[in-house]
Every structure is written in C-alpha cells, then in structure tokens.
XYZ file of C-alpha atoms in Angstrom:
363
model
C -225.879 116.760 3.082
C -222.688 118.749 3.126
C -221.838 117.747 6.614
C -221.572 114.088 5.404
C -218.361 114.899 3.606
C -216.550 116.124 6.840
C -214.630 113.366 8.535
C -212.316 113.536 11.495
C -208.663 112.941 10.455
C -208.390 109.915 12.681
C -211.282 108.298 10.674
C -209.571 108.753 7.320
C -208.904 105.337 5.720
C -208.617 103.658 2.369
C -212.380 103.380 2.156
C -212.759 107.152 2.270
C -210.161 107.559 -0.398
C -212.065 104.958 -2.580
C -215.323 106.914 -1.946
C -213.716 110.064 -3.117
C -212.403 108.441 -6.279
C -215.950 107.206 -6.953
C -217.133 110.831 -6.483
C -214.570 111.902 -9.163
C -215.504 109.155 -11.645
C -217.146 111.727 -13.884
C -213.649 113.090 -14.754
C -212.532 113.507 -18.449
C -211.069 110.079 -18.761
C -210.847 107.041 -16.395
C -207.728 106.157 -14.600
C -206.675 103.587 -17.087
C -207.147 106.003 -19.971
C -210.438 104.276 -21.062
C -213.796 106.045 -21.173
C -215.748 105.304 -17.958
C -218.892 104.201 -19.710
C -216.923 101.548 -21.676
C -216.043 99.787 -18.502
C -217.849 96.638 -17.557
C -216.426 96.201 -14.146
C -218.368 96.591 -10.937
C -217.466 99.347 -8.427
C -215.699 96.795 -6.256
C -213.765 95.500 -9.089
C -212.763 98.983 -10.093
C -211.594 99.635 -6.536
C -209.504 96.609 -6.364
C -208.098 97.288 -9.819
C -207.294 100.850 -8.777
C -205.659 99.907 -5.519
C -203.572 97.184 -7.166
C -202.758 99.270 -10.237
C -201.783 102.191 -8.092
C -199.401 100.081 -6.090
C -197.869 98.701 -9.141
C -197.741 102.106 -10.796
C -196.070 103.496 -7.688
C -193.430 100.896 -7.649
C -192.772 101.322 -11.281
C -192.577 105.095 -10.916
C -190.065 104.739 -8.122
C -187.955 102.360 -10.231
C -188.102 104.655 -13.194
C -187.317 107.596 -11.054
C -184.155 106.001 -9.692
C -183.143 104.894 -13.137
C -183.557 108.482 -14.370
C -181.586 109.806 -11.543
C -178.789 107.442 -12.146
C -178.831 108.261 -15.786
C -178.627 111.909 -14.880
C -175.646 111.283 -12.683
C -173.878 109.415 -15.296
C -174.374 111.529 -18.322
C -175.062 115.035 -16.876
C -177.054 115.764 -20.011
C -178.921 118.640 -18.292
C -175.735 120.484 -17.445
C -174.375 119.816 -20.917
C -177.315 121.562 -22.441
C -177.001 124.551 -20.080
C -173.247 124.639 -20.948
C -174.078 124.829 -24.643
C -176.451 127.683 -24.227
C -174.112 129.551 -21.905
C -171.191 129.207 -24.475
C -173.583 130.577 -27.176
C -174.373 133.516 -25.098
C -170.775 134.092 -24.112
C -169.745 134.167 -27.799
C -172.368 136.729 -28.460
C -171.196 138.866 -25.544
C -167.536 138.575 -26.891
C -168.682 139.582 -30.380
C -170.592 142.510 -28.883
C -167.599 143.604 -26.941
C -165.276 143.201 -30.033
C -167.699 145.286 -32.164
C -167.916 147.949 -29.413
C -164.198 148.077 -29.084
C -163.659 148.634 -32.826
C -166.311 151.364 -32.952
C -164.894 153.254 -29.950
C -161.368 152.765 -31.218
C -162.242 154.373 -34.552
C -163.689 157.454 -32.730
C -160.979 157.441 -30.059
C -160.008 160.963 -31.011
C -163.463 162.117 -30.392
C -163.355 160.842 -26.780
C -161.735 163.008 -24.165
C -160.293 162.050 -20.721
C -157.509 160.081 -19.107
C -156.058 157.826 -21.766
C -153.581 155.020 -21.713
C -153.721 152.740 -24.725
C -156.124 153.171 -27.584
C -157.404 149.507 -27.733
C -157.617 149.121 -23.978
C -159.309 152.488 -23.554
C -161.900 151.501 -26.275
C -162.678 148.163 -24.650
C -162.739 149.797 -21.183
C -165.100 152.564 -22.368
C -167.416 150.079 -23.979
C -167.671 147.994 -20.712
C -168.199 151.167 -18.619
C -170.972 152.180 -21.107
C -172.821 148.954 -21.240
C -172.865 148.464 -17.548
C -174.038 152.074 -17.032
C -171.052 152.656 -14.651
C -169.981 155.900 -16.383
C -167.064 157.127 -14.413
C -166.541 160.129 -16.430
C -162.874 159.592 -16.890
C -163.594 159.016 -20.593
C -166.227 161.120 -22.166
C -167.674 161.263 -25.840
C -167.465 164.803 -27.273
C -168.510 164.474 -30.894
C -172.047 163.758 -32.248
C -171.058 160.447 -33.690
C -169.353 159.259 -30.545
C -172.366 160.208 -28.450
C -174.752 158.295 -30.799
C -172.589 155.249 -30.625
C -172.557 155.484 -26.807
C -176.343 155.739 -26.762
C -176.762 152.710 -28.905
C -174.346 150.650 -26.900
C -175.830 151.574 -23.433
C -179.315 150.213 -24.474
C -178.057 147.115 -26.296
C -175.583 146.447 -23.666
C -178.056 146.448 -20.810
C -180.295 144.050 -22.668
C -177.519 141.665 -23.476
C -176.131 141.838 -19.964
C -179.457 140.733 -18.559
C -179.635 137.911 -21.065
C -176.124 136.870 -20.273
C -176.922 137.022 -16.553
C -179.741 134.567 -16.777
C -177.939 132.054 -18.822
C -174.830 132.182 -16.597
C -177.070 131.787 -13.611
C -178.867 128.789 -15.007
C -175.521 127.184 -15.889
C -173.886 127.617 -12.558
C -176.965 126.530 -10.621
C -177.393 123.315 -12.725
C -173.719 122.456 -12.366
C -173.845 123.061 -8.629
C -176.950 120.846 -8.318
C -175.446 117.924 -10.191
C -172.162 118.091 -8.215
C -174.281 118.306 -4.946
C -176.222 115.367 -5.950
C -173.254 113.283 -6.787
C -171.369 114.214 -3.619
C -174.334 113.542 -1.291
C -175.186 110.197 -2.941
C -171.679 109.045 -2.054
C -171.784 110.293 1.553
C -175.329 109.836 2.655
C -177.089 106.459 2.866
C -180.156 107.739 1.105
C -181.370 107.444 -2.552
C -180.425 109.873 -5.245
C -183.982 110.619 -5.844
C -184.442 112.068 -2.319
C -181.202 114.145 -2.699
C -182.338 115.563 -6.038
C -185.754 116.345 -4.648
C -183.971 118.233 -1.815
C -181.932 120.132 -4.279
C -184.875 121.061 -6.412
C -186.926 122.240 -3.461
C -184.125 124.520 -2.310
C -182.923 125.764 -5.687
C -183.735 129.450 -4.871
C -181.638 129.148 -1.644
C -178.713 127.586 -3.453
C -178.826 130.364 -6.179
C -178.955 133.093 -3.437
C -175.982 131.472 -1.504
C -173.965 131.061 -4.704
C -174.546 134.627 -5.854
C -173.545 135.945 -2.446
C -170.324 133.993 -2.304
C -169.424 135.111 -5.793
C -170.215 138.703 -5.036
C -168.097 138.725 -1.915
C -165.151 137.201 -3.727
C -165.445 139.865 -6.531
C -165.596 142.608 -3.965
C -162.439 141.377 -2.180
C -160.509 140.890 -5.467
C -161.442 144.403 -6.594
C -160.373 146.021 -3.357
C -157.030 144.159 -3.261
C -156.315 145.124 -6.904
C -157.118 148.788 -6.358
C -154.769 148.832 -3.331
C -151.946 146.934 -4.894
C -152.004 148.224 -8.460
C -153.842 151.417 -8.509
C -152.295 152.468 -5.250
C -155.449 153.609 -3.514
C -156.047 153.775 0.215
C -158.115 150.897 1.653
C -161.099 153.186 2.277
C -160.908 154.714 -1.146
C -160.562 151.286 -2.758
C -163.674 150.094 -0.934
C -165.440 153.159 -1.911
C -164.487 152.748 -5.517
C -165.663 149.095 -5.568
C -169.071 150.036 -4.103
C -169.589 152.951 -6.500
C -168.594 150.667 -9.317
C -170.648 147.518 -8.741
C -173.870 149.592 -7.925
C -173.098 151.588 -11.160
C -173.031 154.971 -9.302
C -169.739 155.841 -10.973
C -168.970 159.086 -9.314
C -165.742 159.303 -11.217
C -163.482 160.707 -8.439
C -161.966 157.240 -8.128
C -161.491 154.925 -11.141
C -159.088 152.799 -13.026
C -156.447 154.991 -14.568
C -153.535 152.663 -15.487
C -153.365 150.442 -18.543
C -153.213 147.202 -16.499
C -156.014 148.510 -14.328
C -158.285 149.044 -17.351
C -157.573 145.611 -18.708
C -158.596 144.183 -15.278
C -161.552 146.479 -15.175
C -162.929 145.187 -18.458
C -163.479 141.719 -16.807
C -164.089 142.819 -13.205
C -166.676 145.468 -13.891
C -168.717 143.168 -16.101
C -168.609 140.335 -13.626
C -169.242 142.397 -10.493
C -172.132 144.460 -11.861
C -173.875 141.375 -13.287
C -173.268 139.529 -10.069
C -174.806 142.207 -7.890
C -177.909 142.111 -10.208
C -178.039 138.443 -9.899
C -177.788 138.727 -6.099
C -180.831 140.956 -5.743
C -182.668 138.845 -8.300
C -181.980 135.666 -6.195
C -182.924 137.473 -3.032
C -186.376 138.509 -4.547
C -186.839 135.012 -5.863
C -186.051 133.537 -2.461
C -188.541 135.773 -0.716
C -191.240 134.968 -3.247
C -190.688 131.212 -2.961
C -190.720 131.410 0.790
C -194.070 133.222 0.765
C -195.582 130.727 -1.787
C -194.458 127.724 0.276
C -196.001 129.308 3.345
C -199.305 129.904 1.450
C -199.376 126.226 0.248
C -198.673 125.095 3.742
C -201.584 126.989 5.197
C -203.858 125.778 2.414
C -202.929 122.130 3.059
C -202.955 122.228 6.912
C -205.815 124.546 7.955
C -209.094 123.052 9.043
C -212.087 123.174 6.613
C -215.205 125.178 7.356
C -218.722 124.948 6.030
C -218.033 128.129 4.035
C -215.161 126.259 2.409
C -217.267 123.337 1.419
C -219.893 125.772 -0.079
C -217.233 127.541 -2.055
C -215.778 124.183 -3.208
C -219.145 122.869 -4.396
C -218.905 123.931 -7.972
C -222.067 122.164 -9.231
C -224.083 123.100 -6.132
C -225.284 119.549 -5.467
C -224.345 119.954 -1.763
C -221.516 117.538 -2.173
C -217.843 118.043 -2.857
C -216.149 115.581 -5.150
C -212.516 114.912 -5.246
C -212.116 116.919 -8.422
C -213.999 119.853 -6.884
C -211.864 119.791 -3.825
C -208.556 119.704 -5.849
C -209.662 122.680 -7.903
C -210.631 124.670 -4.747
C -207.260 123.899 -3.111
C -205.320 124.788 -6.143
C -207.171 128.192 -6.290
C -206.282 128.664 -2.549
C -202.616 127.996 -3.292
C -202.604 130.398 -6.084
C -201.699 127.708 -8.630
C -204.691 128.460 -10.914
C -207.237 131.224 -11.279
C -210.924 131.442 -12.169
C -209.754 132.613 -15.646
C -207.691 129.496 -16.055
C -210.598 127.394 -15.060
C -212.882 129.243 -17.519
C -210.473 128.587 -20.410
C -210.196 124.963 -19.557
C -213.938 124.579 -19.378
C -214.507 126.226 -22.676
C -212.034 123.811 -24.255
C -213.864 120.945 -22.594
C -217.233 122.084 -23.925
C -215.831 122.378 -27.300
C -214.530 118.781 -27.255
C -217.922 117.497 -25.807
C -219.589 117.127 -29.117
C -222.712 115.363 -27.812
C -223.042 117.730 -24.811
C -223.126 114.796 -22.394
C -220.891 116.429 -19.815
C -218.241 113.728 -20.348
C -215.769 113.048 -22.997
C -215.971 109.642 -24.820
C -214.511 107.982 -27.848
C -217.541 109.176 -29.769
C -216.601 112.746 -29.013
C -213.078 112.078 -30.118
C -214.384 110.794 -33.548
C-alpha cells in the first residue's frame, strides 16, 4: 500500500535508507558500475558493501575535494583562464574603437557640432555612438557619416554586451579566489567550506561588486565635471545620470579636449557598469526565488496526492528514483519534456526491451 512508504521523521534510520536503495535497484547501472543482474551477492552483502563503500567513497571525495581546493589556491588556474578570455575581448574592443576612430576621423568634416581635436573628437563620437548616449554635441550630417554611425551603434551594442559578460566573469572569479585565500588564513575552517560559501553566494557578491564600482564611477564623474568642465554640482550630477542611463539630453556634456579624452573611458565604463548592476540585481532576485522554491520542496510535508503523483509506474509504491524525479520536477530542475527525452534515449539503448540496461545491450 502507498501508506507503507510514509514514515515519521523520527523513525528514519539507516535501514530505511537501505530499503529505499533496494527499491531503486532497477536503475540503469548498479552503484559499482556493474549491471545488477551480474552480481552474485545477497541483499545483505550488497547493503554492507554499499554502506562500507559509501563511507570510503565519502572520505575519498573529501580528501580529493580538499586537494583540489588547495591546488586551486596555489595555481589560480580558473582565474588565469578568465583573464585570458578577458584580455582577448579587451583587444577586440580596442580594435573596434581604433577602427571607429579612424572612420569617424576620415569623415570628421561631415560631422557638425562642438569640436576640439580631430582624433579626440572621432574617438569620443565613436564611444558616444556605441553606448547610445548621443549627446547631440556632435552630429553626422552627410549620408556616409550617418551610415557609419548606424553600423557602429548596432555592432557597438553587441560588443559592449559581450565585453560586459567577460569582464564580470573575470572580476567575480578574481574576487572569489582572493576571498577564499583570505578566509582560509583567518578562519579555522576548511577551504572547501569557504569555497562552497563563495559559490552559493556568487550572485550576491556580483551584485555588491557592481554596486561599489557604479558608485565609484558616479563619484569620479561628478568630481571631474566639477573640477575640469566647471559645472555646478547639481549640473554635474545631472550630466552623470543622463550619461550612464544613455538619456543624453545634450544640454550638458564634455566640451573640452581633456574632458573628451576622459569621457572615452568613463562613458564606456559607467554605462557598462550600470547595465551589469541591473543584470546582477535580476540574477540575485531570480536566485533568491529559486532557493526559496527548493527550500519549500525539501521541507514541506508529503501528502497522499504527492505520493500518487510520484508513483510513475502506478504500482502503488514510490521508489527512491521516482521520489528523486518528483522532487526535481517540483524544484524546477527538470521538466516532463526532459524526462521524455531521457526515456526515449533509454528505450533506444534497451535493445532487448527488458526495462534495464545490461552488458548485452551495450554490445
């Protein structure tokens, strides 16, 4: 009966776990990687072997995990890979800006507005275009200049998003490694626990990092506009906000040569950082909802309707495999479509249609 599978939490013991493992003995492969029907052990021997093997495997996994963490702390291979990818994207961005500067410099006489230096103005106009800031202090007038601007605004948005992702990955990985190293020296806990904590709260760290970077860029921009562009504090704050949000009203902008050199780097960094801020905020909210959903799925009490829904083969009993599938679906980890695809693959591999995979099926 279905009611037989329900047990009070205080009665859960190793025997129940072993019984659940026996229920799941019809899985694709046995725990030791050998087909179940090739095993000559008795149920008791399998249980003892599983208990002992699990303990040894757990100890081995912990040892390997600690070795991997120590290796990660020593070599920093993960952050090295991220740094290589970030440098590649950075080179691509520099090449893009260089090509845009050359193009807009060649058509500089077809661009009207407040001008300072031909090269600086071309680079400044390229950045203002690709970030969609569009102050209006420099405007293309000829057909050729307008077409070039149209091309650069689309390609620039795509490249900016790509650069944003790589830069965020690089900074987060670097922060994570430094965090693990620092905490492993201060706290009396294992590196594995610290790294696990960092992984679980990666979205929060990304959000905090993007927030700090955005605030720093806003303050730097305001101070520069006050000290160099001679704007009033309110006007400087207004110009910063209209710039990083790419509103670009145009009544306040960078009008000096030095200001436009600064704007090339500051506009690109601040607009990307704001986009990263909202991206991290969305990711943090999504992760929070997902964790809440998983917590409810693991802690709520089971009902008879849950058992009926989990009973996939309708034999009025729920095996460990059926229970796992049901909970994964409730957590949103898999869907019915995913299960159907996996089941189709299993049926193709099951050559003798026995309902299990054996060495004969593999041959």
